[in-house]
Coordinates of C-alpha atoms in Angstrom, one line a residue:
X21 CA -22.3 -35.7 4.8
X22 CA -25.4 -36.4 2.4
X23 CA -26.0 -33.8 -0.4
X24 CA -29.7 -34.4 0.2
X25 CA -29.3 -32.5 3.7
X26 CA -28.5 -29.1 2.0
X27 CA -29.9 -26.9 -0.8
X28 CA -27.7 -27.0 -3.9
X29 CA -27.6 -23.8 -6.1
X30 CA -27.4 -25.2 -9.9
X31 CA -23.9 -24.8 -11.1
X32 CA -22.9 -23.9 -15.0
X33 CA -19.8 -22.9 -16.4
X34 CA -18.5 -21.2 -19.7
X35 CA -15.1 -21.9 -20.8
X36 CA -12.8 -22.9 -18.1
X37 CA -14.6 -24.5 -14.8
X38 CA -12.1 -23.4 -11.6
X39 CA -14.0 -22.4 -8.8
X40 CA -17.0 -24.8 -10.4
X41 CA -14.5 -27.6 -10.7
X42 CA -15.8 -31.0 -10.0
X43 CA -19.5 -30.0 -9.7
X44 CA -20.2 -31.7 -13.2
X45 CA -19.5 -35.5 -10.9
X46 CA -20.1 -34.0 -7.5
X47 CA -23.4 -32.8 -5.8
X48 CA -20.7 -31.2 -2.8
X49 CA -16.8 -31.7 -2.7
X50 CA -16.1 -33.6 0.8
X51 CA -12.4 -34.0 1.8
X52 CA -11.6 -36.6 -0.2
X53 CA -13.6 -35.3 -3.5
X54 CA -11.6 -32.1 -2.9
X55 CA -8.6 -33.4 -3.2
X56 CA -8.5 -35.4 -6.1
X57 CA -9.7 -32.3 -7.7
X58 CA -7.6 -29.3 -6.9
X59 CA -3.7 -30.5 -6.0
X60 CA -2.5 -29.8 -3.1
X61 CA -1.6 -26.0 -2.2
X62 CA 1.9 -25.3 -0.9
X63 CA 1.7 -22.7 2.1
X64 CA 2.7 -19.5 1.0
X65 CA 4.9 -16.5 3.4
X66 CA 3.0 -13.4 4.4
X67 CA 5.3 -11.9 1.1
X68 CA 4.4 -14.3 -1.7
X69 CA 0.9 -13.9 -0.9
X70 CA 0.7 -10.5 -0.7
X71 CA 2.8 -10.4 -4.1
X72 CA 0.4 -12.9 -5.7
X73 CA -2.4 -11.1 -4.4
X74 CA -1.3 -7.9 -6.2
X75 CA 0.1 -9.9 -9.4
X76 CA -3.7 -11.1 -10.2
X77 CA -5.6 -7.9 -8.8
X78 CA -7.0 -9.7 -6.4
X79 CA -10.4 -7.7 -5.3
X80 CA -13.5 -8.1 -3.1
X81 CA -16.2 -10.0 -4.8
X82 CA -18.6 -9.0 -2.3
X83 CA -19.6 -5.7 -4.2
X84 CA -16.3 -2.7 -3.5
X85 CA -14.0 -4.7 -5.7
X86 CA -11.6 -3.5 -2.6
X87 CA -8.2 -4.7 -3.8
X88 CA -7.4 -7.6 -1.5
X89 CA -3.6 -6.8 -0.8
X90 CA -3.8 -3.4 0.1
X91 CA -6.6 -4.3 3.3
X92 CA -4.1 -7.2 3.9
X93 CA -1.4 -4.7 4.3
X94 CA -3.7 -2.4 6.5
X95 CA -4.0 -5.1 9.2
X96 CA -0.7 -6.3 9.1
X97 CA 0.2 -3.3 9.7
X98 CA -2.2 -2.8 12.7
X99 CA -1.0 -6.2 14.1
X100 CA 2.6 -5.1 13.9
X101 CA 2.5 -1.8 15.4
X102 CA -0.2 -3.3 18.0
X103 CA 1.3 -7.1 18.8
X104 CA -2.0 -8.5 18.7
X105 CA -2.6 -11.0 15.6
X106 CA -5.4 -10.9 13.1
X107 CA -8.2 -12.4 12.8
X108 CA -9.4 -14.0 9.6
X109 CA -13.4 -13.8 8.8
X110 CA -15.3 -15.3 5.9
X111 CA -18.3 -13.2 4.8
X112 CA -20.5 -16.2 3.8
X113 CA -24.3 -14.1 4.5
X114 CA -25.6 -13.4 1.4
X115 CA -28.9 -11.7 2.1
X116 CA -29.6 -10.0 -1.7
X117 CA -32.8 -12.1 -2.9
X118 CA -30.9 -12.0 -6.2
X119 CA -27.8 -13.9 -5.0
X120 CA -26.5 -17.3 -4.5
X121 CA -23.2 -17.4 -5.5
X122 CA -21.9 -17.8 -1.8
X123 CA -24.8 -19.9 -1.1
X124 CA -22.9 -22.3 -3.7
X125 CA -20.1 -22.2 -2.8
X126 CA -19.8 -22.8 0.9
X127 CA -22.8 -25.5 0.2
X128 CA -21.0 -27.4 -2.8
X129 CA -17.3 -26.5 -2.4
X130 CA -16.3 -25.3 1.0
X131 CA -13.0 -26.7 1.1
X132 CA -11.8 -24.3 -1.4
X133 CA -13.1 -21.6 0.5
X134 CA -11.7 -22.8 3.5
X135 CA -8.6 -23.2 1.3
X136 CA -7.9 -19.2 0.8
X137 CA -8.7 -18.6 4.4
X138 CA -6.4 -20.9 5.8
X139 CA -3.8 -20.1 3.8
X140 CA -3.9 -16.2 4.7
X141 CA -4.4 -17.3 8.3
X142 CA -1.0 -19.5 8.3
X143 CA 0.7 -16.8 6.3
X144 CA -0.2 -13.9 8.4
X145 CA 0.2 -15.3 11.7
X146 CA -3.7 -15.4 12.7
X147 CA -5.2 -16.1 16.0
X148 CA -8.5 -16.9 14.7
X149 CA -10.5 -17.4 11.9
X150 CA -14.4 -16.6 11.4
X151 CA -17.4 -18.1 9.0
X152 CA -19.8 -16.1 9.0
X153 CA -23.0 -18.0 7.0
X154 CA -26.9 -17.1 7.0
X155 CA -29.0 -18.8 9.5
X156 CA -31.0 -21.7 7.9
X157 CA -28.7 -21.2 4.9
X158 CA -27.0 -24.0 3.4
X159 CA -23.8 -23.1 5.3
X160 CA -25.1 -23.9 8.8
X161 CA -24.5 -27.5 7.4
X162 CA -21.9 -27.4 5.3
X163 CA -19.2 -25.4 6.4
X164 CA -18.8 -27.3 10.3
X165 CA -19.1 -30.4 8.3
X166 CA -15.9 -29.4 6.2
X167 CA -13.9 -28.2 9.1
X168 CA -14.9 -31.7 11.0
X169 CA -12.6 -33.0 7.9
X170 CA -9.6 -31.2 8.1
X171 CA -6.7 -29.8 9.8
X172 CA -6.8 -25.8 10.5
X173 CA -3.8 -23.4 11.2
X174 CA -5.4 -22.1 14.3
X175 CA -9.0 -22.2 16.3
X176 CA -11.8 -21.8 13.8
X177 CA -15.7 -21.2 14.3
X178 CA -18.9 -20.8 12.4
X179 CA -21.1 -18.0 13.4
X180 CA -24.3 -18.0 12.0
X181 CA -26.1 -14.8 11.2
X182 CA -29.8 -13.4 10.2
X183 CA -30.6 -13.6 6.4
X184 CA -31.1 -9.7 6.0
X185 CA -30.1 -7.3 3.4
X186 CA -27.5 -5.7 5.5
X187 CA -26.5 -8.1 7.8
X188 CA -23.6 -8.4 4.8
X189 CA -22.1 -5.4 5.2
X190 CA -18.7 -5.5 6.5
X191 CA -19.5 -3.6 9.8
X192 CA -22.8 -5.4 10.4
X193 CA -20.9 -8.9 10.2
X194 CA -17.9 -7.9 12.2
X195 CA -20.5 -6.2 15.0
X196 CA -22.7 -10.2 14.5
X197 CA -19.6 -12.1 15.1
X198 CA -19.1 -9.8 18.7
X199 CA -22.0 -10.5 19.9
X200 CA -23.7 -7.2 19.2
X201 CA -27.1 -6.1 16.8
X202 CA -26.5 -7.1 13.5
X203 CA -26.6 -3.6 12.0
X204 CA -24.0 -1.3 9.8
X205 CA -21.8 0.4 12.8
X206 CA -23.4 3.9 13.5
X207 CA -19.8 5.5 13.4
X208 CA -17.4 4.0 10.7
X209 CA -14.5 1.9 11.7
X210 CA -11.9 -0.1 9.6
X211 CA -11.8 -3.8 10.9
X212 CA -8.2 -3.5 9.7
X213 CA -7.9 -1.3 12.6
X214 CA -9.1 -3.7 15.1
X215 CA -10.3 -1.7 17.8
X216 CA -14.3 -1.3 17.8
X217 CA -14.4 -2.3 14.0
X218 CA -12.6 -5.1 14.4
X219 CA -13.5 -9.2 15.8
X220 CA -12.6 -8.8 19.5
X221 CA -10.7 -5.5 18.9
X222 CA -8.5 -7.4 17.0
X223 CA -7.0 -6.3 13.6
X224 CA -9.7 -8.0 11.0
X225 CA -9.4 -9.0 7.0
X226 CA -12.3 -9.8 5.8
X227 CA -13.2 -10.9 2.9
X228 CA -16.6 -12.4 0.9
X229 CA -16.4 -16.4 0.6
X230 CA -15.7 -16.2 -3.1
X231 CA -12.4 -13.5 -2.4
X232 CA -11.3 -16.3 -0.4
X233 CA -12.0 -19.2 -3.2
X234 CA -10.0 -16.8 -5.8
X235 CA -7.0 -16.6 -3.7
X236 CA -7.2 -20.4 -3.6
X237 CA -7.4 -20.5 -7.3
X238 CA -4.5 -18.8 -7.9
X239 CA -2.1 -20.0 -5.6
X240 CA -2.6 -23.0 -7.3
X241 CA -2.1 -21.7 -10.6
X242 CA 0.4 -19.1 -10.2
X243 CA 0.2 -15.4 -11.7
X244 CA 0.5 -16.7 -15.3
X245 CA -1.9 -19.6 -15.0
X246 CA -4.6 -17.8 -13.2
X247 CA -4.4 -15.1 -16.4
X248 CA -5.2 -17.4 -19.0
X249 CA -8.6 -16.4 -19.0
X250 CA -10.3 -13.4 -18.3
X251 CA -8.9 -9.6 -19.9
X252 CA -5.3 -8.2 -18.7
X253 CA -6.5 -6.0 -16.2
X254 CA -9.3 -8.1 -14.9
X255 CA -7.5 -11.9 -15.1
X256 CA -9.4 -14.5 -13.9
X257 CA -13.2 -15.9 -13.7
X258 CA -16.2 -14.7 -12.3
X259 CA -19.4 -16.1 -10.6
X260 CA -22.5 -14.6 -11.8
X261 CA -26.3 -15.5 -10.5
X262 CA -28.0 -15.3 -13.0
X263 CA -32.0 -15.4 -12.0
X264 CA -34.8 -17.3 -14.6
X265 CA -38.5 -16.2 -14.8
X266 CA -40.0 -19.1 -12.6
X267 CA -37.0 -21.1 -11.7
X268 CA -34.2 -21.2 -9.4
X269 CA -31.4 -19.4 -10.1
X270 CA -28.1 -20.7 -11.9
X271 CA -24.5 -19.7 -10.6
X272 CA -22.4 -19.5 -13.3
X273 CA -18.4 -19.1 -13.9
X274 CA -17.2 -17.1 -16.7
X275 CA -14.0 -15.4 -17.8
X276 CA -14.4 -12.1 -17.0
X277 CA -14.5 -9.6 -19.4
X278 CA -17.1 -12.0 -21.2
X279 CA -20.2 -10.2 -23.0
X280 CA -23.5 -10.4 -21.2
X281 CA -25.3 -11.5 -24.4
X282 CA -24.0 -14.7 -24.6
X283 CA -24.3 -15.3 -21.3
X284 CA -28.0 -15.1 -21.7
X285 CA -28.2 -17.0 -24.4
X286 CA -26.4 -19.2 -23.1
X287 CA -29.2 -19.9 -20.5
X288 CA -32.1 -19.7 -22.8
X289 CA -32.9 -15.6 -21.8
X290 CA -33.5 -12.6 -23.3
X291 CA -32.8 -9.2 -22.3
X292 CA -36.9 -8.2 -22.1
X293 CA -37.2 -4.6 -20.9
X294 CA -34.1 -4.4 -19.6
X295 CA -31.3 -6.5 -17.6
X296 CA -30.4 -5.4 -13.8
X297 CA -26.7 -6.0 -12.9
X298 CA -24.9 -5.8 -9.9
X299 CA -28.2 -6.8 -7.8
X300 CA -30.2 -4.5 -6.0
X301 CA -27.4 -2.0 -5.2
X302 CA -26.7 -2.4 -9.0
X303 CA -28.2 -0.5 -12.0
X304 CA -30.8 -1.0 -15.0
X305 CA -29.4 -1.6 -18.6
X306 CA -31.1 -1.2 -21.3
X307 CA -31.5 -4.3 -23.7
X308 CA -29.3 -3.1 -26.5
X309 CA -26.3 -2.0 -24.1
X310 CA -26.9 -4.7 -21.8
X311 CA -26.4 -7.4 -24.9
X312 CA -22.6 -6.1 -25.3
X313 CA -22.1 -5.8 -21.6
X314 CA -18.3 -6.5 -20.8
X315 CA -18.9 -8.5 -17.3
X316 CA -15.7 -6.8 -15.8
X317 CA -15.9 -3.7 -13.4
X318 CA -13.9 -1.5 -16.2
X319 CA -16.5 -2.8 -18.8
X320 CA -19.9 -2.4 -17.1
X321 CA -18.4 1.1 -15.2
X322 CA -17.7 2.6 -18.5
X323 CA -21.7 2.4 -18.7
X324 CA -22.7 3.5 -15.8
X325 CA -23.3 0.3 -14.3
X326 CA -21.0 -1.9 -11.3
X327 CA -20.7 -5.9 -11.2
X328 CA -21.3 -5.7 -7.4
X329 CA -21.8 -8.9 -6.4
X330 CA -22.6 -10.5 -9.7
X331 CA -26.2 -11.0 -9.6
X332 CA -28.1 -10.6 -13.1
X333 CA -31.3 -10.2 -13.8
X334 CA -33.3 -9.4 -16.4
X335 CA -36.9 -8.1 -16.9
X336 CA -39.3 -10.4 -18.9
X337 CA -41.3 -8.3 -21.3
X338 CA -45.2 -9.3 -19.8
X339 CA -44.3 -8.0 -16.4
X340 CA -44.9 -4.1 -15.3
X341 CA -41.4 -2.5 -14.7
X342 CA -43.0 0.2 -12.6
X343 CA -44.5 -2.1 -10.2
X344 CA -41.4 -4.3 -9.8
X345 CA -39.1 -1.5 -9.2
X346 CA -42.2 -0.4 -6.1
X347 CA -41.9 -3.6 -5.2
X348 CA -38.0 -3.9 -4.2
X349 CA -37.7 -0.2 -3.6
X350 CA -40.4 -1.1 -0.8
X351 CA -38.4 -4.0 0.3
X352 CA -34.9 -2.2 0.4
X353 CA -36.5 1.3 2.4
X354 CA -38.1 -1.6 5.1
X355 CA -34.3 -3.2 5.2
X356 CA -32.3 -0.7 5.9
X357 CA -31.1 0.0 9.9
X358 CA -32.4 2.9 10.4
X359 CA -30.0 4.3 11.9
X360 CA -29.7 8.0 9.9
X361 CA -31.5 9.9 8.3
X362 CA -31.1 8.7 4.5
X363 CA -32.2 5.4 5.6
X364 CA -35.1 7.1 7.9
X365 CA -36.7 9.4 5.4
X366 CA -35.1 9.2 2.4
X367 CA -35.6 5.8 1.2
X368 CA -38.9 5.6 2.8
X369 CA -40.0 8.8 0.9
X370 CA -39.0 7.3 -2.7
X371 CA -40.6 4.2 -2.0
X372 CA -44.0 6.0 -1.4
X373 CA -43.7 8.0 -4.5
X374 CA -43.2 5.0 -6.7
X375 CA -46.0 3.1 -4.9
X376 CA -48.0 5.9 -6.0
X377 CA -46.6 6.0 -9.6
X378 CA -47.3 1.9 -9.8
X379 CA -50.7 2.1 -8.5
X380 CA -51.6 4.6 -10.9
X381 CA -53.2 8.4 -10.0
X382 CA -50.1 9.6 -8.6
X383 CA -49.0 13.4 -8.7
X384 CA -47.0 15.1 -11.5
X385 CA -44.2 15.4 -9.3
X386 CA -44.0 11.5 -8.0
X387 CA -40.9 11.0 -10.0
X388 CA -39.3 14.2 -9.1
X389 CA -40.3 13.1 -5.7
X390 CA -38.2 10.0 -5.8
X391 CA -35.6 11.5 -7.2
X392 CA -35.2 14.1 -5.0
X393 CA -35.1 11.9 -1.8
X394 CA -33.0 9.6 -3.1
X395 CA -30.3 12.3 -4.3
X396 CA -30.7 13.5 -0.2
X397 CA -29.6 9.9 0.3
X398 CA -26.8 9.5 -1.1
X399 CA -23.3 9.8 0.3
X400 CA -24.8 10.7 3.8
X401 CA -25.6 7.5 5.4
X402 CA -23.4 5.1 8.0
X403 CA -23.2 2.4 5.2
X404 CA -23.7 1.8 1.3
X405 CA -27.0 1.0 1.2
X406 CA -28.8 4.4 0.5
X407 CA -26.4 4.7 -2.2
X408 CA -26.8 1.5 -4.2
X409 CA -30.8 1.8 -3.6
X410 CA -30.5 5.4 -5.4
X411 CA -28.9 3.4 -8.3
X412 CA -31.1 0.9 -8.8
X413 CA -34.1 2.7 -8.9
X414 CA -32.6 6.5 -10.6
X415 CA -31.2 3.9 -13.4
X416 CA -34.6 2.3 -13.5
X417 CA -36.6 5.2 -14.1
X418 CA -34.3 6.0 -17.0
X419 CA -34.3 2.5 -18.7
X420 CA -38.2 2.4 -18.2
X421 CA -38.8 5.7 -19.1
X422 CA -41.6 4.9 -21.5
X423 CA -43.3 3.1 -18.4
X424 CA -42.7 5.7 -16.3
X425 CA -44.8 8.5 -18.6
X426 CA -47.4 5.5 -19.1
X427 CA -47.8 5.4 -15.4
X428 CA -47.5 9.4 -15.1
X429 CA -50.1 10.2 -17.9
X430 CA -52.7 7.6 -17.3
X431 CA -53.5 4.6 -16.1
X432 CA -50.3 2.5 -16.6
X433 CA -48.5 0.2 -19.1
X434 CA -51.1 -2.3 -18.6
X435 CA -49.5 -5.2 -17.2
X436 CA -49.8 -7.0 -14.0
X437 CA -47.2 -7.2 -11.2
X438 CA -45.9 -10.7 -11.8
X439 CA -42.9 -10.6 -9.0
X440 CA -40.5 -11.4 -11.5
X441 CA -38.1 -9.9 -9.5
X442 CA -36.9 -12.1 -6.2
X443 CA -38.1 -10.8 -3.0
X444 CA -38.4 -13.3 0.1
X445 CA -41.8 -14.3 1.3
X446 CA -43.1 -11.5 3.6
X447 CA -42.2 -10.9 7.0
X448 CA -42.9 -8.8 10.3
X449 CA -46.2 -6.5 10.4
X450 CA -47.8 -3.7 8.4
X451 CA -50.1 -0.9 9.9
X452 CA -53.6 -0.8 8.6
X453 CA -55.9 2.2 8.7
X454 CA -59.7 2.0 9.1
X455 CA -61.5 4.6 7.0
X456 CA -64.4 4.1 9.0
X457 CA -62.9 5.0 12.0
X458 CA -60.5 7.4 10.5
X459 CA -61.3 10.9 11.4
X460 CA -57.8 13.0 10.9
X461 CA -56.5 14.0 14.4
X462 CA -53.1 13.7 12.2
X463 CA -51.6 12.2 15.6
X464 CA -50.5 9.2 14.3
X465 CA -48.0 11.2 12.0
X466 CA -46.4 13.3 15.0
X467 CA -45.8 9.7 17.1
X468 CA -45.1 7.7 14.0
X469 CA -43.4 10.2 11.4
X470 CA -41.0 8.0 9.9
X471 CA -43.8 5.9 9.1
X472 CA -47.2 7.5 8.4
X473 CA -47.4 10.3 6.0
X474 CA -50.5 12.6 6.2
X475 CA -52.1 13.8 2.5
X476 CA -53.6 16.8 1.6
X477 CA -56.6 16.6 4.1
X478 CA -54.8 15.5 6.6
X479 CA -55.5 11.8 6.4
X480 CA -52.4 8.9 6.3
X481 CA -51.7 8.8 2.6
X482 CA -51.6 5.2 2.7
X483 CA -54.1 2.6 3.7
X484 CA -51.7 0.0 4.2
X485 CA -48.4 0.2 5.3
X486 CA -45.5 -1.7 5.5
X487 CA -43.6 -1.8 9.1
X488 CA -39.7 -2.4 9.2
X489 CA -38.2 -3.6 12.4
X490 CA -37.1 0.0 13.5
X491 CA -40.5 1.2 12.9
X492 CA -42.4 -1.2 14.8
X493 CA -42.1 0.7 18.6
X494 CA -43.0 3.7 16.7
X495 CA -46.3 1.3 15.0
X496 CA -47.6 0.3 18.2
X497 CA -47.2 3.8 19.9
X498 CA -49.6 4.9 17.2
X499 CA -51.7 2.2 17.3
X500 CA -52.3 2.0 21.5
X501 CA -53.2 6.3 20.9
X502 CA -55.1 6.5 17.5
X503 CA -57.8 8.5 19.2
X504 CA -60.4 7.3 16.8
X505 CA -59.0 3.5 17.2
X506 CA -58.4 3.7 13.0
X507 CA -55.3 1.9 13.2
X508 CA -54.6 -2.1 13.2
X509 CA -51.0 -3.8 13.1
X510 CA -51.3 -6.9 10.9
X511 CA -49.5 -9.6 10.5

């Protein structure tokens, strides 16, 4: 298969290259490249891989950092007590602007992700196993392409899945792959359980694409070999994306435990205003921490921040940190499922006040505003994603403090909006209202109050607003019964 056909991340590497191997003489590893690169991988029993697992601390590189062994052990034990045998399932979506990591691998290496898959699946006795990739990503080519080349343990498919924010959450994937909305489940269930959490009822481990490359790694290596690099409680390499003012993003591998600083410099960056890590259900550090940064989850917890998924990026110093934290906060509150009420109101609510603070003329209480909806937010919603949205933007409002007061006591810090941070190009519809027309019947807020706001008078507080997918029945309702026929949908 022709590199040409797919869109390759850029690949760079400090110290030791092991999940990057081969990329410095190979645009993708076919078959044949694969092998001559990694030697071959002995099949491992359900035991030694569950000891090796626990031997490296083997944990989710999706974001939870949920120790691999113990969810291994969680459906084992389901597919004991029950008879039926797991099912395997890649989490290859990857719909965080910020992100690529997966991207790269299952578009320039998916043999060794298919390497840790495939070895768990003959180990534990697995009746299936699932690749879940992005539609339109580079994985809709790739991975069938790699499993044209190669024997499997047992039937494999590739299920392709919308490119949205949380279509990567565990639940949302598992519910995709059944045939069902691709949404976090409204009630939680373990997909170790099988059951309604699990592929087909069946007991489920899954893991992110990179979990699976990491297991591949170190059965290769061995305990000893695979700690080489990295610290002693965090052995191993990482992949980082690390996002460029104007350019594509880079994945890189480093040991982990290595200091954020370097890894900058490394790529020609600066820290600016502050570096974001973790992506956007990460948290804002400020250039002088951020420069020391230990790039393990001990290191950047002990300052209040989480690796997450490993995507960095920081702020350049000519952009207006106010208006790119809107911006995203905008984006994350029109992402969500909608499905509860932190994701209904809360995240919508602290995405207005900060529009308001970025635009300039907002009220003294915008940022207590924000703050107050996202702390309703947190720890009440059906999935993670009210939670890391209240980090990213409470730990931005700290970091940019200085731009925050700018923005609170006058006009603004005085720079443009220049999009440094990665959002994708706009989607769906936004409501527009006519202040011509306009005359404050306030009945577009009773049909649409997850959407429309009224202000002091009794007028929408917005002139133009954005319309998530859950919102849109609620948009047109509005729309078809404005009495005064003030509001538009727009594409």
């Amino acid at each position: 298969m022709s590199g040409a056909a797919l869109t390759l991340p850029q690949v760079r590497w400090l110290g030791t290259a092991r999940l990057t191997a081969g990329l410095d003489r190979h645009q993708r590893l076919d078959l044949a490249a694969h092998t001559r690169v990694h030697p071959p991988l002995a099949p491992l029993d359900r035991d030694a891989l569950l000891t090796l697992a626990d031997a490296v601390d083997l944990r989710g590189r999706g974001g939870a950092g949920f120790p691999f062994a113990r969810k291994a052990r969680a459906t084992l034990a389901t597919a004991d007590r029950t008879g039926a045998p797991p099912v395997i399932v890649v989490n290859g979506t990857e719909g965080e602007p910020p992100s690529a990591k997966d991207k790269m691998l299952l578009a320039r290496v998916p043999h060794l992700v298919l390497d840790g898959a495939c070895l768990a699946a003959a180990a534990f006795g697995a009746e299936e196993i699932v690749i879940g990739v992005g539609a339109g990503g580079p994985g809709e080519i790739s991975v069938p392409a790699a499993l044209d080349e190669r024997d499997l343990p047992c039937s494999t498919r590739t299920v392709c899945l919308p490119e949205r924010f949380v279509s990567g959450e565990s639940g949302a994937l598992i519910r995709g792959v059944n045939g069902l909305p691709v949404l976090p489940a409204p009630l939680k269930a373990r997909a170790a359980d099988g059951g309604t959490g699990g592929v087909r009822r069946r007991p489920t481990l899954l893991s992110n694409a990179e979990t699976w490359a990491q297991l591949a790694i170190a059965a290769r290596l061995g305990r000893d070999g695979y700690a080489e690099v990295g610290t002693a409680a965090e052995p191993g390499t990482i992949l980082l994306t690390v996002n460029r003012p104007g350019a594509d993003p880079l994945v890189a591998e480093v040991p982990a435990g290595t200091p954020l600083g370097p890894v900058l410099d490394a790529f020609g960056l600066a820290p600016g205003e502050g570096v974001l890590v973790g992506g956007y259900h990460g948290a804002w550090l400020p250039p002088l921490d951020a420069v020391g940064a230990p790039l393990s989850r001990a290191g950047l917890a002990g300052l209040g921040a989480t690796l997450g998924a490993g995507a960095i990026v920081p702020l350049p110093s000519d952009t207006c940190p106010v208006g790119e934290i809107a911006r995203v906060a905008a984006w994350l509150a029109a992402e969500s499922a909608g499905q509860c009420g932190p994701c209904r109101r809360g995240l919508p609510d602290a995405a207005e006040a900060l529009a308001a603070l970025a635009a300039g003329g907002a009220p003294p209480t915008a940022v207590e505003d924000a703050r107050r909806a996202l702390g309703a937010a947190q720890g009440g919603g059906a999935c993670s994603h009210p939670d890391g949205t209240a980090r990213f933007v409470l730990t931005a409002l700290d970091v940019f403090a200085q731009d925050v007061d700018a923005h609170l006591s006058g006009p603004g810090c005085g720079r443009a909006v220049r999009g440094a941070l990665p959002l994708p190009r706009a989607e769906g519809v936004r409501l527009e209202v006519d202040w011509s027309r306009c005359d404050g019947h306030g009945l577009c807020a009773v049909l649409a109050p997850d959407l429309i706001r009224l202000g002091p008078h009794g007028y929408p507080a917005s002139s133009t607003i954005p319309v998530a997918a859950w919102q849109e029945h609620d948009a047109r309702r509005a729309v078809n019964q404005c009495p005064a026929l003030a509001l538009h949908i727009q594409p």
